[in-house]
CSV table of C-alpha atoms in Angstrom, one decimal:
chain,number,residue,atom,x,y,z
A,21,MET,CA,-90.7,-0.3,-71.3
A,22,ILE,CA,-90.0,1.0,-74.8
A,23,THR,CA,-90.0,5.6,-74.2
A,24,GLN,CA,-91.8,7.1,-76.3
A,25,GLU,CA,-88.7,8.2,-77.8
A,26,ASN,CA,-86.7,4.4,-78.4
A,27,GLN,CA,-90.0,3.5,-80.3
A,28,ASP,CA,-90.2,6.7,-81.9
A,29,LYS,CA,-86.7,6.0,-83.3
A,30,ILE,CA,-87.3,2.8,-84.9
A,31,PHE,CA,-90.4,3.9,-87.0
A,32,LEU,CA,-88.2,6.5,-88.1
A,33,LYS,CA,-85.4,3.8,-88.9
A,34,GLN,CA,-87.9,2.1,-91.0
A,35,ALA,CA,-89.3,5.0,-92.8
A,36,ILE,CA,-85.1,5.5,-93.7
A,37,ALA,CA,-85.1,2.2,-94.3
A,38,LEU,CA,-87.6,2.0,-97.2
A,39,ALA,CA,-86.5,5.2,-98.8
A,40,VAL,CA,-82.9,3.8,-99.0
A,41,GLU,CA,-84.7,0.4,-100.4
A,42,ASN,CA,-87.0,2.9,-102.9
A,43,VAL,CA,-83.3,3.9,-104.5
A,44,LYS,CA,-82.3,0.8,-104.5
A,45,THR,CA,-84.6,-0.6,-106.1
A,46,LYS,CA,-85.2,2.3,-108.7
A,47,GLN,CA,-88.9,3.0,-107.7
A,48,GLY,CA,-88.4,6.7,-107.0
A,49,GLY,CA,-86.8,9.2,-104.8
A,50,PRO,CA,-85.0,9.0,-102.1
A,51,PHE,CA,-87.5,9.2,-99.7
A,52,GLY,CA,-90.1,7.2,-97.4
A,53,ALA,CA,-92.5,7.6,-94.6
A,54,ILE,CA,-94.4,5.1,-92.3
A,55,ILE,CA,-97.9,6.6,-90.8
A,56,VAL,CA,-98.1,4.3,-86.6
A,57,LYS,CA,-101.9,4.4,-85.2
A,58,ASP,CA,-101.2,3.1,-81.3
A,59,ASN,CA,-98.3,1.9,-82.4
A,60,GLN,CA,-98.9,0.0,-84.6
A,61,VAL,CA,-98.1,1.0,-88.7
A,62,ILE,CA,-100.9,1.9,-90.4
A,63,ALA,CA,-98.9,2.2,-93.6
A,64,THR,CA,-96.6,3.3,-95.6
A,65,GLY,CA,-95.4,5.5,-98.4
A,66,THR,CA,-92.3,6.3,-100.6
A,67,ASN,CA,-91.9,8.7,-103.3
A,68,ILE,CA,-93.6,7.3,-106.6
A,69,VAL,CA,-93.6,10.4,-109.0
A,70,THR,CA,-91.5,9.0,-111.7
A,71,GLN,CA,-93.5,5.3,-112.0
A,72,SER,CA,-97.1,6.5,-111.0
A,73,ASN,CA,-96.7,9.8,-113.9
A,74,ASP,CA,-98.0,11.7,-110.6
A,75,PRO,CA,-95.7,14.9,-109.2
A,76,SER,CA,-97.6,14.3,-105.8
A,77,ALA,CA,-96.8,11.2,-105.0
A,78,HIS,CA,-94.2,12.0,-102.2
A,79,ALA,CA,-93.8,10.1,-99.3
A,80,GLU,CA,-95.8,11.6,-97.1
A,81,ILE,CA,-98.6,12.2,-99.9
A,82,SER,CA,-98.3,8.3,-100.7
A,83,ALA,CA,-98.4,7.4,-96.8
A,84,ILE,CA,-101.7,9.5,-96.3
A,85,ARG,CA,-103.5,8.1,-99.3
A,86,ASN,CA,-103.1,4.6,-98.6
A,87,ALA,CA,-103.3,4.5,-94.8
A,88,CYS,CA,-106.8,7.0,-95.5
A,89,LYS,CA,-107.9,3.8,-97.5
A,90,LYS,CA,-106.8,1.2,-94.9
A,91,LEU,CA,-108.6,3.3,-91.8
A,92,ASN,CA,-111.3,4.2,-95.1
A,93,THR,CA,-111.4,7.7,-93.3
A,94,PHE,CA,-109.8,11.3,-94.5
A,95,HIS,CA,-108.8,12.9,-91.1
A,96,LEU,CA,-105.8,10.5,-89.5
A,97,GLU,CA,-106.2,12.3,-86.1
A,98,ASP,CA,-104.6,10.5,-83.8
A,99,CYS,CA,-101.7,9.0,-86.2
A,100,THR,CA,-98.0,9.6,-86.5
A,101,LEU,CA,-96.4,10.1,-89.5
A,102,TYR,CA,-92.5,8.9,-90.1
A,103,SER,CA,-90.8,10.8,-92.6
A,104,SER,CA,-86.8,9.8,-93.6
A,105,CYS,CA,-87.2,14.1,-94.7
A,106,GLU,CA,-89.0,17.0,-93.8
A,107,PRO,CA,-91.4,17.4,-95.6
A,108,CYS,CA,-92.7,19.8,-98.5
A,109,PRO,CA,-94.5,22.7,-98.6
A,110,MET,CA,-96.8,20.2,-100.0
A,111,CYS,CA,-96.2,17.6,-98.1
A,112,LEU,CA,-96.4,19.5,-95.0
A,113,GLY,CA,-99.9,20.6,-96.0
A,114,ALA,CA,-101.5,17.3,-96.9
A,115,ILE,CA,-100.5,16.8,-93.2
A,116,TYR,CA,-102.0,19.4,-92.0
A,117,TRP,CA,-105.7,18.6,-93.8
A,118,ALA,CA,-105.2,15.1,-92.9
A,119,HIS,CA,-105.0,16.3,-89.5
A,120,ILE,CA,-101.9,14.5,-88.1
A,121,LYS,CA,-101.3,14.3,-84.4
A,122,ARG,CA,-97.5,14.1,-85.0
A,123,LEU,CA,-94.5,14.2,-87.4
A,124,ILE,CA,-90.7,12.7,-86.9
A,125,PHE,CA,-88.7,13.7,-89.7
A,126,ALA,CA,-84.2,12.4,-89.6
A,127,ALA,CA,-82.7,15.3,-92.7
A,128,ASP,CA,-84.1,18.4,-92.7
A,129,LYS,CA,-84.4,20.6,-95.6
A,130,THR,CA,-81.0,21.5,-96.3
A,131,GLN,CA,-80.0,18.2,-96.6
A,132,ALA,CA,-82.4,17.3,-98.9
A,133,ALA,CA,-81.4,20.6,-100.7
A,134,GLU,CA,-77.5,19.1,-101.0
A,135,ALA,CA,-78.7,16.5,-102.2
A,136,GLY,CA,-80.5,17.8,-105.2
A,137,PHE,CA,-83.7,18.4,-104.1
A,138,ASP,CA,-83.8,21.7,-103.1
A,139,ASP,CA,-87.5,22.8,-102.0
A,140,SER,CA,-86.4,25.2,-99.8
A,141,PHE,CA,-87.7,27.6,-103.7
A,142,ILE,CA,-90.6,26.6,-102.8
A,143,TYR,CA,-91.0,28.3,-99.1
A,144,LYS,CA,-89.9,31.5,-100.7
A,145,GLU,CA,-91.6,31.4,-103.2
A,146,ILE,CA,-95.1,31.1,-100.7
A,147,GLU,CA,-93.7,34.6,-99.2
A,148,LEU,CA,-93.4,36.5,-102.4
A,149,PRO,CA,-96.1,38.3,-103.7
A,150,TYR,CA,-97.1,36.5,-106.3
A,151,ASN,CA,-95.7,39.8,-109.0
A,152,LYS,CA,-93.0,38.2,-107.7
A,153,ARG,CA,-93.3,34.7,-108.2
A,154,LYS,CA,-90.7,32.5,-110.5
A,155,ILE,CA,-94.9,31.1,-112.0
A,156,ASP,CA,-96.7,32.8,-113.8
A,157,THR,CA,-99.8,34.4,-111.7
A,158,LEU,CA,-102.8,35.8,-112.4
A,159,HIS,CA,-105.2,36.8,-110.0
A,160,CYS,CA,-108.8,37.8,-112.2
A,161,HIS,CA,-110.4,39.0,-109.1
A,162,GLU,CA,-113.5,40.7,-111.2
A,163,MET,CA,-114.7,36.5,-112.0
A,164,GLU,CA,-117.1,35.1,-110.4
A,165,GLY,CA,-114.4,33.1,-107.9
A,166,ASN,CA,-117.4,33.5,-104.6
A,167,ALA,CA,-120.0,31.5,-106.6
A,168,PRO,CA,-118.3,28.0,-105.8
A,169,PHE,CA,-118.7,29.7,-102.0
A,170,GLU,CA,-122.3,30.9,-102.2
A,171,ALA,CA,-123.5,27.5,-103.3
A,172,TRP,CA,-121.7,26.0,-100.6
A,173,ILE,CA,-123.1,27.5,-97.6
A,174,ALA,CA,-126.7,27.1,-99.6
A,175,SER,CA,-125.8,23.7,-100.3
A,176,GLU,CA,-127.8,21.1,-97.4
A,177,ASN,CA,-126.1,17.6,-95.8
A,178,LYS,CA,-122.9,18.3,-97.2
A,179,ILE,CA,-119.6,16.8,-96.3
A,180,THR,CA,-117.5,18.8,-94.3
A,181,TYR,CA,-113.7,17.5,-93.8
B,30,MET,CA,-108.8,37.3,-132.7
B,31,ILE,CA,-109.2,36.0,-128.5
B,32,THR,CA,-107.2,38.0,-127.1
B,33,GLN,CA,-105.2,35.4,-124.4
B,34,GLU,CA,-106.8,37.3,-121.2
B,35,ASN,CA,-110.3,37.0,-123.0
B,36,GLN,CA,-109.0,33.2,-123.7
B,37,ASP,CA,-108.1,33.7,-119.8
B,38,LYS,CA,-111.3,34.2,-119.2
B,39,ILE,CA,-113.1,31.5,-120.9
B,40,PHE,CA,-111.2,28.5,-119.5
B,41,LEU,CA,-111.9,30.5,-115.3
B,42,LYS,CA,-115.3,30.3,-116.0
B,43,GLN,CA,-115.2,26.6,-116.6
B,44,ALA,CA,-113.2,25.9,-113.9
B,45,ILE,CA,-115.8,28.1,-111.5
B,46,ALA,CA,-118.4,26.5,-113.3
B,47,LEU,CA,-116.8,23.2,-112.1
B,48,ALA,CA,-116.7,24.0,-108.7
B,49,VAL,CA,-120.3,24.7,-108.9
B,50,GLU,CA,-121.5,21.9,-110.6
B,51,ASN,CA,-119.2,19.5,-107.8
B,52,VAL,CA,-121.4,21.2,-104.9
B,53,LYS,CA,-124.5,20.9,-106.9
B,54,THR,CA,-123.6,17.4,-107.7
B,55,LYS,CA,-122.1,16.3,-103.9
B,56,GLN,CA,-118.8,15.3,-105.4
B,57,GLY,CA,-117.8,17.9,-102.8
B,58,GLY,CA,-115.5,21.4,-102.3
B,59,PRO,CA,-116.5,24.0,-104.1
B,60,PHE,CA,-113.5,24.0,-105.5
B,61,GLY,CA,-112.6,23.2,-109.8
B,62,ALA,CA,-109.3,23.6,-111.8
B,63,ILE,CA,-109.4,23.4,-115.4
B,64,ILE,CA,-104.8,22.2,-117.0
B,65,VAL,CA,-104.4,24.0,-120.5
B,66,LYS,CA,-101.8,23.3,-123.0
B,67,ASP,CA,-102.0,25.3,-126.8
B,68,ASN,CA,-105.7,26.3,-125.6
B,69,GLN,CA,-106.7,22.3,-125.4
B,70,VAL,CA,-108.1,21.7,-122.2
B,71,ILE,CA,-105.9,18.6,-121.7
B,72,ALA,CA,-108.0,18.0,-117.9
B,73,THR,CA,-110.0,18.5,-115.4
B,74,GLY,CA,-110.1,18.1,-111.6
B,75,THR,CA,-112.5,19.3,-109.1
B,76,ASN,CA,-112.6,18.6,-104.7
B,77,ILE,CA,-113.0,14.9,-104.1
B,78,VAL,CA,-111.9,15.1,-100.5
B,79,THR,CA,-114.6,13.4,-99.2
B,80,GLN,CA,-115.9,10.7,-101.9
B,81,SER,CA,-112.0,9.5,-102.6
B,82,ASN,CA,-111.2,9.1,-98.8
B,83,ASP,CA,-108.5,11.3,-99.9
B,84,PRO,CA,-107.0,14.3,-97.7
B,85,SER,CA,-105.1,16.2,-101.0
B,86,ALA,CA,-107.5,15.9,-103.1
B,87,HIS,CA,-108.1,19.3,-104.0
B,88,ALA,CA,-109.4,19.9,-107.5
B,89,GLU,CA,-105.6,21.2,-108.3
B,90,ILE,CA,-104.1,18.3,-107.6
B,91,SER,CA,-106.9,16.1,-109.0
B,92,ALA,CA,-106.5,18.3,-112.1
B,93,ILE,CA,-102.2,17.6,-112.4
B,94,ARG,CA,-102.9,13.9,-111.9
B,95,ASN,CA,-105.5,13.7,-114.5
B,96,ALA,CA,-103.2,15.9,-116.8
B,97,CYS,CA,-100.2,14.0,-115.9
B,98,LYS,CA,-101.5,11.1,-116.9
B,99,LYS,CA,-103.6,11.7,-120.3
B,100,LEU,CA,-99.6,13.1,-121.1
B,101,ASN,CA,-98.5,10.0,-120.1
B,102,THR,CA,-95.5,12.9,-117.6
B,103,PHE,CA,-94.7,14.2,-114.6
B,104,HIS,CA,-94.2,17.7,-116.0
B,105,LEU,CA,-96.5,20.2,-117.4
B,106,GLU,CA,-93.6,22.4,-118.7
B,107,ASP,CA,-96.5,24.6,-121.0
B,108,CYS,CA,-99.4,24.0,-119.5
B,109,THR,CA,-101.9,26.8,-117.5
B,110,LEU,CA,-103.6,25.7,-113.9
B,111,TYR,CA,-107.2,27.7,-114.4
B,112,SER,CA,-108.6,27.0,-110.3
B,113,SER,CA,-111.6,28.5,-109.2
B,114,CYS,CA,-109.6,29.2,-106.1
B,115,GLU,CA,-106.2,30.9,-105.2
B,116,PRO,CA,-104.5,27.0,-104.2
B,117,CYS,CA,-103.2,26.1,-100.5
B,118,PRO,CA,-100.3,26.0,-100.1
B,119,MET,CA,-100.2,22.1,-100.7
B,120,CYS,CA,-101.5,22.7,-103.6
B,121,LEU,CA,-99.1,25.5,-104.9
B,122,GLY,CA,-96.0,22.8,-104.0
B,123,ALA,CA,-97.8,20.6,-106.1
B,124,ILE,CA,-98.2,23.6,-109.3
B,125,TYR,CA,-94.7,24.2,-108.6
B,126,TRP,CA,-93.4,20.0,-108.7
B,127,ALA,CA,-95.2,19.8,-111.6
B,128,HIS,CA,-93.7,23.0,-112.9
B,129,ILE,CA,-96.6,24.5,-114.5
B,130,LYS,CA,-95.7,27.8,-116.2
B,131,ARG,CA,-99.0,29.4,-115.4
B,132,LEU,CA,-101.8,30.3,-112.7
B,133,ILE,CA,-104.5,32.1,-113.0
B,134,PHE,CA,-107.4,31.5,-110.5
B,135,ALA,CA,-110.4,33.9,-109.5
B,136,ALA,CA,-111.5,33.7,-105.7
B,137,ASP,CA,-108.3,34.4,-103.7
B,138,LYS,CA,-107.5,33.1,-99.6
B,139,THR,CA,-109.2,35.4,-97.8
B,140,GLN,CA,-112.3,34.5,-99.8
B,141,ALA,CA,-112.1,30.6,-98.9
B,142,ALA,CA,-111.4,31.6,-95.5
B,143,GLU,CA,-115.1,33.8,-94.9
B,144,ALA,CA,-116.4,30.3,-96.4
B,145,GLY,CA,-114.7,28.1,-93.8
B,146,PHE,CA,-111.7,26.7,-96.3
B,147,ASP,CA,-109.3,28.3,-94.4
B,148,ASP,CA,-105.8,27.9,-95.8
B,149,SER,CA,-103.8,30.8,-93.5
B,150,PHE,CA,-103.3,28.7,-90.6
B,151,ILE,CA,-101.2,26.3,-93.2
B,152,TYR,CA,-99.0,29.6,-94.7
B,153,LYS,CA,-98.8,31.0,-90.7
B,154,GLU,CA,-97.8,27.2,-89.7
B,155,ILE,CA,-94.8,27.3,-92.6
B,156,GLU,CA,-93.0,30.3,-91.7
B,157,LEU,CA,-93.4,28.8,-87.7
B,158,PRO,CA,-90.3,26.9,-86.0
B,159,TYR,CA,-91.2,23.5,-85.3
B,160,ASN,CA,-91.6,24.1,-81.6
B,161,LYS,CA,-94.0,26.6,-82.2
B,162,ARG,CA,-96.3,24.8,-84.8
B,163,LYS,CA,-99.6,23.6,-84.0
B,164,ILE,CA,-98.3,19.4,-84.7
B,165,ASP,CA,-96.0,17.9,-82.6
B,166,THR,CA,-93.3,18.0,-84.6
B,167,LEU,CA,-89.4,16.7,-83.6
B,168,HIS,CA,-86.3,16.5,-86.3
B,169,CYS,CA,-84.2,13.6,-85.8
B,170,HIS,CA,-80.8,14.8,-86.7
B,171,GLU,CA,-78.9,12.4,-84.7
B,172,MET,CA,-81.2,9.2,-87.0
B,173,GLU,CA,-78.9,8.1,-90.6
B,174,GLY,CA,-81.3,10.6,-91.4
B,175,ASN,CA,-78.7,10.7,-94.8
B,176,ALA,CA,-78.8,7.3,-95.7
B,177,PRO,CA,-80.9,7.7,-98.1
B,178,PHE,CA,-79.6,10.8,-100.3
B,179,GLU,CA,-76.8,8.5,-99.7
B,180,ALA,CA,-78.4,5.5,-102.3
B,181,TRP,CA,-79.2,7.8,-104.7
B,182,ILE,CA,-76.1,10.0,-104.8
B,183,ALA,CA,-74.4,6.3,-105.7
B,184,SER,CA,-77.6,5.7,-108.0
B,185,GLU,CA,-76.3,4.5,-111.3
B,186,ASN,CA,-79.1,5.2,-114.5
B,187,LYS,CA,-82.3,7.2,-112.0
B,188,ILE,CA,-84.4,8.9,-113.3
B,189,THR,CA,-85.1,12.2,-112.1
B,190,TYR,CA,-87.4,14.3,-111.6
């Protein structure tokens, strides 16, 4: 009988292999991800930022988009995401929004940083007050920022997510 | 002469109007964003998570993808992003990866949470150690997680990003 631990390792190996292949075939950065449901691979994704001109097209988000398209849903409740590397804050956010159940990764953010993929600065930026961040940030609280939420609350038969 | 502050308010108003319109036309959640370069609107985006079955299709990421497609690039260095609401960690990450220069928003995350869009839990989760997070997280450090990075470092003529 294959244990969950061994099953996890098999899928994680596939995610790592996808990442290596992505580099060797010049498709993009060294990252790969796989989404699994009921021990079946639903979708895969690799980093395709440069080929698709999409800075959000990291491996995890690509895999989430592919899995959602395949399952015709915007939630992946019973799915596991296997990633060759620890997700950056953008991808971790997407993983939460997609309601993914389990997250398994191999390399961590320190290894990614050593290879030139330093997302630790984003983790640090998130914790800073707006005026201390590297990006010039302005919170215009005097604007009608609540209007969209008021429209949303008043809206009937809306699709929540 | 129009000051930068007034110009900012004009664009931010457009982002808010897009968000309201997105709700009223049942296109998705109450969020809108605009990307501006040299005081020209390059692209807009709204939340289209439910209509596109893409949990990453928040207003900011939609706008970034549209702007990158239009400018045929994966970096938006001299651009300002105007958003009806403070970006969630996913979108903030995308904003950093896209190298956007300025970020201006109206509502903040507290207002979003009051309307039922609580991304504060993601901000909190990011700061927790893996074993304290709500998502079942496993770091398999014994796997060959460094192999993709080794392939990347050895790869010649690669497109960095």
